[in-house]
Every structure is written in structure tokens, then in C-alpha cells.
Tab-separated table of C-alpha atoms in Angstrom:
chain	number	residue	atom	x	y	z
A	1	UNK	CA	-17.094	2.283	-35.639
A	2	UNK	CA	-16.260	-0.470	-38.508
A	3	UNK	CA	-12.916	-1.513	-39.655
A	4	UNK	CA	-13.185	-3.609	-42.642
A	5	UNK	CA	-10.595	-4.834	-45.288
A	6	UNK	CA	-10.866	-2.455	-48.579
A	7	UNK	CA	-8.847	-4.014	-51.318
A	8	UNK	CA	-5.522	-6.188	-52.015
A	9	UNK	CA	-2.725	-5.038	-54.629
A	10	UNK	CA	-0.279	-7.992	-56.170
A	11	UNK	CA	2.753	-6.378	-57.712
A	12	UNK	CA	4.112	-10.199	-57.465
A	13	UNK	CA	2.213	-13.215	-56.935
A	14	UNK	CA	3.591	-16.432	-54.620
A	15	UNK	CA	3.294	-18.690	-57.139
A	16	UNK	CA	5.685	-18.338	-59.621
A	17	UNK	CA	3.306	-20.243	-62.345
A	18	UNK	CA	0.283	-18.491	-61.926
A	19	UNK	CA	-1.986	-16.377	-59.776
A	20	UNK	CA	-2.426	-16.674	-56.069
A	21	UNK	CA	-5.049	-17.360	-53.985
A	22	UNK	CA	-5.372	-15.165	-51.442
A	23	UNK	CA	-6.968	-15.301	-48.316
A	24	UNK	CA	-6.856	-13.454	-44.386
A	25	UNK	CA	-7.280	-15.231	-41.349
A	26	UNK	CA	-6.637	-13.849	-37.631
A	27	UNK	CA	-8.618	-11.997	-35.400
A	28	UNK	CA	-9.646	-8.673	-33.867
A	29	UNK	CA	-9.784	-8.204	-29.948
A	30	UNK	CA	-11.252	-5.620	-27.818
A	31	UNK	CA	-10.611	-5.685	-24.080
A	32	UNK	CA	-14.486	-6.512	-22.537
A	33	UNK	CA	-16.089	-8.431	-25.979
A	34	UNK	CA	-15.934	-11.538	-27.614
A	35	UNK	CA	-13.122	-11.748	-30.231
A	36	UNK	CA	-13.780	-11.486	-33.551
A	37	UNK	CA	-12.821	-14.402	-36.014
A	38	UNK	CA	-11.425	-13.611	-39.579
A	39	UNK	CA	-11.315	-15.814	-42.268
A	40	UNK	CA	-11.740	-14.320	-45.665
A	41	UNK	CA	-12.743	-17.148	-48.613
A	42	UNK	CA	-9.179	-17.373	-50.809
A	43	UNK	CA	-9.914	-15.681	-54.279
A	44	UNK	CA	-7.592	-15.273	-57.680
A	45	UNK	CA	-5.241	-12.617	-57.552
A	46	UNK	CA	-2.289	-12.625	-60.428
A	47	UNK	CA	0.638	-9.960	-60.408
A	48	UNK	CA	0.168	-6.196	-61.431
A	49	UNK	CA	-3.800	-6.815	-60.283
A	50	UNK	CA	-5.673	-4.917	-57.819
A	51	UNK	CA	-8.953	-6.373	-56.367
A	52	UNK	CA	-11.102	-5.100	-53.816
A	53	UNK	CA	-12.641	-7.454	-51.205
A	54	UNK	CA	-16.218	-6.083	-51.859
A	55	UNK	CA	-16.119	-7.584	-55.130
A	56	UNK	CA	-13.610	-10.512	-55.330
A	57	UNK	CA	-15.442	-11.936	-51.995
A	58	UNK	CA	-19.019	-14.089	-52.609
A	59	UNK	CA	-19.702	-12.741	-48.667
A	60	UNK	CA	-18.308	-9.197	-48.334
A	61	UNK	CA	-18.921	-9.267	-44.618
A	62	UNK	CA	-16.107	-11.667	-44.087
A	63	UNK	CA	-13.705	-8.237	-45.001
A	64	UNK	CA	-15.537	-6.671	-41.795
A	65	UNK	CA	-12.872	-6.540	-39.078
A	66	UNK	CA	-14.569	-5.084	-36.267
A	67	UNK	CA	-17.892	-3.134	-36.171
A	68	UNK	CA	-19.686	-1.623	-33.055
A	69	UNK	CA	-19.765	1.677	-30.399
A	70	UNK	CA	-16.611	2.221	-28.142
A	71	UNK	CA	-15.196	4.645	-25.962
A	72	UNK	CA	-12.042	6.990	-26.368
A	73	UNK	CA	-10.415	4.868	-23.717
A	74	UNK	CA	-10.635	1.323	-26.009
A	75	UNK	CA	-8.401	-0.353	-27.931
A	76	UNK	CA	-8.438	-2.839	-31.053
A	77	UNK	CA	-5.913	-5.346	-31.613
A	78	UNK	CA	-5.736	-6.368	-35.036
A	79	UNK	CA	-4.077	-9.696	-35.549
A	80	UNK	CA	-4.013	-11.205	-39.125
A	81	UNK	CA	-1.922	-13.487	-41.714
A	82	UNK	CA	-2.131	-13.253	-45.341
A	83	UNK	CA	-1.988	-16.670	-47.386
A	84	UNK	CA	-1.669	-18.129	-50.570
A	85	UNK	CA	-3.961	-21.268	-50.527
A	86	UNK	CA	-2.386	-24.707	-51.993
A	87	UNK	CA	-5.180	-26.709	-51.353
A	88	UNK	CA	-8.453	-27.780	-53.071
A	89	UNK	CA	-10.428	-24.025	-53.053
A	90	UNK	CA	-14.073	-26.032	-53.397
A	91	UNK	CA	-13.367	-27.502	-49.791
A	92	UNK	CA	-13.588	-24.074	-48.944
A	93	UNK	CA	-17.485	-24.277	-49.292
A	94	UNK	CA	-18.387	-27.019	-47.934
A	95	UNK	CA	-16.134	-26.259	-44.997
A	96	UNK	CA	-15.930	-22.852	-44.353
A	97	UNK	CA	-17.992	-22.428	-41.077
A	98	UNK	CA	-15.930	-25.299	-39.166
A	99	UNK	CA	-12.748	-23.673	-40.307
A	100	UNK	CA	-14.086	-20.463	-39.182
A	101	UNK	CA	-15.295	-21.834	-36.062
A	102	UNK	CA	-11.690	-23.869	-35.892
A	103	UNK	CA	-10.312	-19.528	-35.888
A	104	UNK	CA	-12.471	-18.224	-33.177
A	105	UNK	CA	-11.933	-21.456	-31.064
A	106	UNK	CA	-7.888	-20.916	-31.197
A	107	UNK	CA	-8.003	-17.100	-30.984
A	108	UNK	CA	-10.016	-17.066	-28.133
A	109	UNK	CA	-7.914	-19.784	-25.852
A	110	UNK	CA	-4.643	-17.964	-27.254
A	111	UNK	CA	-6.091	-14.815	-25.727
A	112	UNK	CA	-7.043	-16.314	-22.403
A	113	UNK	CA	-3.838	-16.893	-22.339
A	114	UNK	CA	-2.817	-13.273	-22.613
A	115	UNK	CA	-5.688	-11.290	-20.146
A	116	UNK	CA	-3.169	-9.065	-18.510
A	117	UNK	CA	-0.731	-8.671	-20.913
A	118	UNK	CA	0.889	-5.845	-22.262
A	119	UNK	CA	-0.482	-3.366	-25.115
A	120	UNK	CA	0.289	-5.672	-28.879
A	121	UNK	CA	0.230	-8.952	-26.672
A	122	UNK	CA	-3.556	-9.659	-28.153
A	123	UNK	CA	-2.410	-9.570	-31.610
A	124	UNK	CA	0.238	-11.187	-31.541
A	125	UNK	CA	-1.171	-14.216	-29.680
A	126	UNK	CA	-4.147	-14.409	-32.358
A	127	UNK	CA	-1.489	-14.073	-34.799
A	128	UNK	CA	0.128	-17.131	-33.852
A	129	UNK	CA	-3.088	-19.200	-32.796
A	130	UNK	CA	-4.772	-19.879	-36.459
A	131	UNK	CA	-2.587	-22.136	-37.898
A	132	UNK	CA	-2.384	-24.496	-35.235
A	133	UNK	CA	-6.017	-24.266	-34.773
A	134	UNK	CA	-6.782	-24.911	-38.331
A	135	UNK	CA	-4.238	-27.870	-38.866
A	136	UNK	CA	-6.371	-29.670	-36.660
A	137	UNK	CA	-9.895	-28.680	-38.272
A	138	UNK	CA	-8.285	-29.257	-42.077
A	139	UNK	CA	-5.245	-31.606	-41.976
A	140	UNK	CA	-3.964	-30.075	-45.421
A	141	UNK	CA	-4.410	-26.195	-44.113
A	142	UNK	CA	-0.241	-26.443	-42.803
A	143	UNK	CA	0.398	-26.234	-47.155
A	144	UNK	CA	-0.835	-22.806	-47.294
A	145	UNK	CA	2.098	-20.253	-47.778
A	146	UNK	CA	2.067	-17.429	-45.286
A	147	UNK	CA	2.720	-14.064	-47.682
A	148	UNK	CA	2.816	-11.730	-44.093
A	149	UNK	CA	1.375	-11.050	-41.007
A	150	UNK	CA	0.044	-7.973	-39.444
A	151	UNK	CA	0.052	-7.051	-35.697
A	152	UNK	CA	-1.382	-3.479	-34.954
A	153	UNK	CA	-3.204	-1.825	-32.357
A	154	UNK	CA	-5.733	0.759	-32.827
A	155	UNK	CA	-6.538	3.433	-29.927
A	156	UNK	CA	-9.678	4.928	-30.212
A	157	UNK	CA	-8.992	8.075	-28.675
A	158	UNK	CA	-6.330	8.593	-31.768
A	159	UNK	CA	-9.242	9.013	-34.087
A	160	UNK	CA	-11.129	11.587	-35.180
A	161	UNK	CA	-14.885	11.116	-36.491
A	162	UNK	CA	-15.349	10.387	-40.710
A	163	UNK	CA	-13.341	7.861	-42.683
A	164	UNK	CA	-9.339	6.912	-42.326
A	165	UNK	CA	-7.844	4.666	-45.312
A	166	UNK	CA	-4.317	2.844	-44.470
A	167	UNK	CA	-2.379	0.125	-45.823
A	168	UNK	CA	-0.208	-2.590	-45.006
A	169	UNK	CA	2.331	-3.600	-47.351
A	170	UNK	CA	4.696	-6.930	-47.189
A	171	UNK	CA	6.337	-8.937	-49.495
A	172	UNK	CA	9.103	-12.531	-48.962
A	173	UNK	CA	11.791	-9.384	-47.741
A	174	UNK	CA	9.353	-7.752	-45.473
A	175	UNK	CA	6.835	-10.135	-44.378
A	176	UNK	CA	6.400	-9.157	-40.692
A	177	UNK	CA	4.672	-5.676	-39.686
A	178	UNK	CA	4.334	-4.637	-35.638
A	179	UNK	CA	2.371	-1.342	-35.298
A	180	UNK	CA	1.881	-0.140	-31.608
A	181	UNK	CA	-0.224	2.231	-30.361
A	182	UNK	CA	-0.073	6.299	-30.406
A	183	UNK	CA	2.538	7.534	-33.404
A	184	UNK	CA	5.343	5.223	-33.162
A	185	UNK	CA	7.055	4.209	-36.107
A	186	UNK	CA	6.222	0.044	-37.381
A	187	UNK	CA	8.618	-2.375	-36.099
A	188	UNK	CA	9.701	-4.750	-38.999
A	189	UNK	CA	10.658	-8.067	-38.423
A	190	UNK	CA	12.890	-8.036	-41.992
A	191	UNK	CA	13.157	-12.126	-43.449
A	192	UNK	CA	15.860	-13.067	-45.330
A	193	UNK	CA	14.101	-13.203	-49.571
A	194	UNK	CA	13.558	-16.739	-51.189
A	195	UNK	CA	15.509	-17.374	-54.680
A	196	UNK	CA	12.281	-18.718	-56.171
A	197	UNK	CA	9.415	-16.397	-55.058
A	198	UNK	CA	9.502	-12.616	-54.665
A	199	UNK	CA	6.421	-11.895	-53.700
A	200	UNK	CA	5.176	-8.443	-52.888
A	201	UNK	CA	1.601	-6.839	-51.918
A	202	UNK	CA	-0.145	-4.296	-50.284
A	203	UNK	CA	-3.596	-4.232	-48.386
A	204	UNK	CA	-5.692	-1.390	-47.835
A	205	UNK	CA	-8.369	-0.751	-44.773
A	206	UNK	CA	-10.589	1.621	-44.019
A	207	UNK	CA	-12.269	2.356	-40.400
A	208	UNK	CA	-14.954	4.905	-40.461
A	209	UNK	CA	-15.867	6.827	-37.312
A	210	UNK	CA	-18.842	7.296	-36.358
A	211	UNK	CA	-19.903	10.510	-33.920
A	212	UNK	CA	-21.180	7.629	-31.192
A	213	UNK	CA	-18.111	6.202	-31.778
């Protein structure tokens, strides 16, 4: 099984001069294996543009979410924040594996945190563990402007083998998405709209099935 990030649509950028520079960072959890880090390199995206990560990204496997063999009984918590980057984008190279390994290290002590909590508790501690990890790896990282967040867990035994495309969409009125397990509805956190940015995007994913699951 692989879930991996397909492609971003801007219907509004951020930055009300210009295009944004978008970028994902968070983590994936399964109960029994090492979390996964995610920290996607921030590329240009202006309004009314649609860009898919395969293309816009130098390393495409930095849009792979999760990828190996589970059982129908598993679960995958998906824990991620979007961001428009406000800081120099060529520190990204020279510093991208310390702020990746500045993710992992906060994800993973935010989850030890959460070992026998309930269903959703996974993402949403990874969700809240990457900014405070990065602020200390990149002291200008706390800039960034957080465009949504994403909390959603995935139960294997829900999916059938070949492809399934989704999307998450969010935007300064609806920044926030919960999506629990089975077929209950998303529980939006709503946020009250800023009077200078209206900002409003939608990301698509795709997790393919395998028959080994």
C-alpha cells in the first residue's frame, strides 16, 4: 500500500502580493513501525494554478506518505500542516535533512507521548509537534504561515484493492479538517477569516491498494 500526495490547487494564494510557497510537513503513524517524517521542499504556487507534487517537487518521494504491506486490522494516522514559507527558500537546500530530521525527532517524542491513546490521538499529536520541533532546528521557521492542517485516520480494512483519489480542501475560513475512522462525516474546526488574506486550496491524494495489501 502507498499513500502519497498527488497535486495542490490555489484558487487564492496567502500572500496577497504574489505567489505562495507551499510546503507539507507532519507525519504518518502506524501502530508497530517507525513514524514517518514529512517535509515536502516549499515550491511556487500563484492563485487559479494547479501543480502536481510529481512535478513541482526536485525529490518526488518527499510526496510519499506512507508505503509498505499491512493487515485489514491497521490503521494510518495522517497528521500534516500546509504552509506558506516566509523565509529564505535556498536555506532549504542546504538544510533540508536537519529540518527533516528536526520532524521525525518531534513526531516521534509527541507520539510516545500518546501510545495508548484513543483512535485520531496520533495525528493530532504529530500535528502539533513540527513547529515546535523546527523552531528549534531553524530559528526563523515560527514566520511560516500555517494555510491548514489535516488530521485523518485511514483503516485498512475500509479499502478495497486498486487506486482511491481524495482531497482535502481548506482555506483562512476553514483551515482545520478532523477525519475519523469508518464513514463519519469531517469535523471542522471553522476560524474566524482574516481582512487581508483569503486564502483557499485544495490537496489531492491518492493511496493505491495493493492485493498483499
Amino acid at each position: 500500500m502507498t499513500i502519497t500526495l498527488r497535486s495542490v490547487q490555489c484558487r487564492n494564494t496567502e500572500d496577497v502580493t504574489g505567489a505562495d510557497e507551499f510546503y507539507v510537513r507532519g507525519g504518518v503513524s502506524v501502530p508497530g513501525l517507525p513514524p514517518r517524517a514529512v517535509l515536502t521542499k516549499p515550491f511556487e504556487i500563484n492563485d487559479n494554478q494547479k501543480l502536481f507534487f510529481s512535478g513541482a517537487l526536485q525529490d518526488p518521494d518527499q510526496a510519499v506518505l506512507f508505503e509498505g504491506n499491512l493487515s485489514d486490522a491497521a490503521s494510518i494516522e495522517i497528521g500534516l500542516n500546509f504552509y506558506d514559507a516566509d523565509f529564505n527558500l535556498e536555506d532549504w537546500d542546504s538544510r533540508y535533512q536537519s529540518l527533516l530530521a528536526a520532524v521525525g525527532g518531534g513526531i516521534g517524542a509527541a507520539l510516545g507521548m500518546v501510545v495508548a491513546g484513543p483512535v485520531g490521538a496520533a495525528a493530532g499529536a504529530m500535528v502539533g509537534a513540527t513547529g515546535p520541533a523546527l523552531a528549534k532546528a531553524f530559528s526563523t521557521i515560527d514566520k511560516d504561515d500555517l494555510l491548514g492542517t489535516v488530521e485523518q485516520t485511514v483503516k485498512v480494512s475500509d479499502l478495497t484493492e486498486g487506486r482511491h483519489e481524495d482531497t482535502w480542501t481548506f482555506s483562512n475560513n476553514r483551515p482545520s479538517i478532523k477525519i475519523p475512522p469508518v464513514d463519519e462525516p469531517p469535523l471542522v474546526k471553522p476560524k474566524k477569516g482574516s481582512w487581508w488574506s483569503d486564502w483557499d486550496y485544495t490537496v489531492s491524494y491518492v493511496i493505491d491498494v495493493g492485493p498483499g495489501r
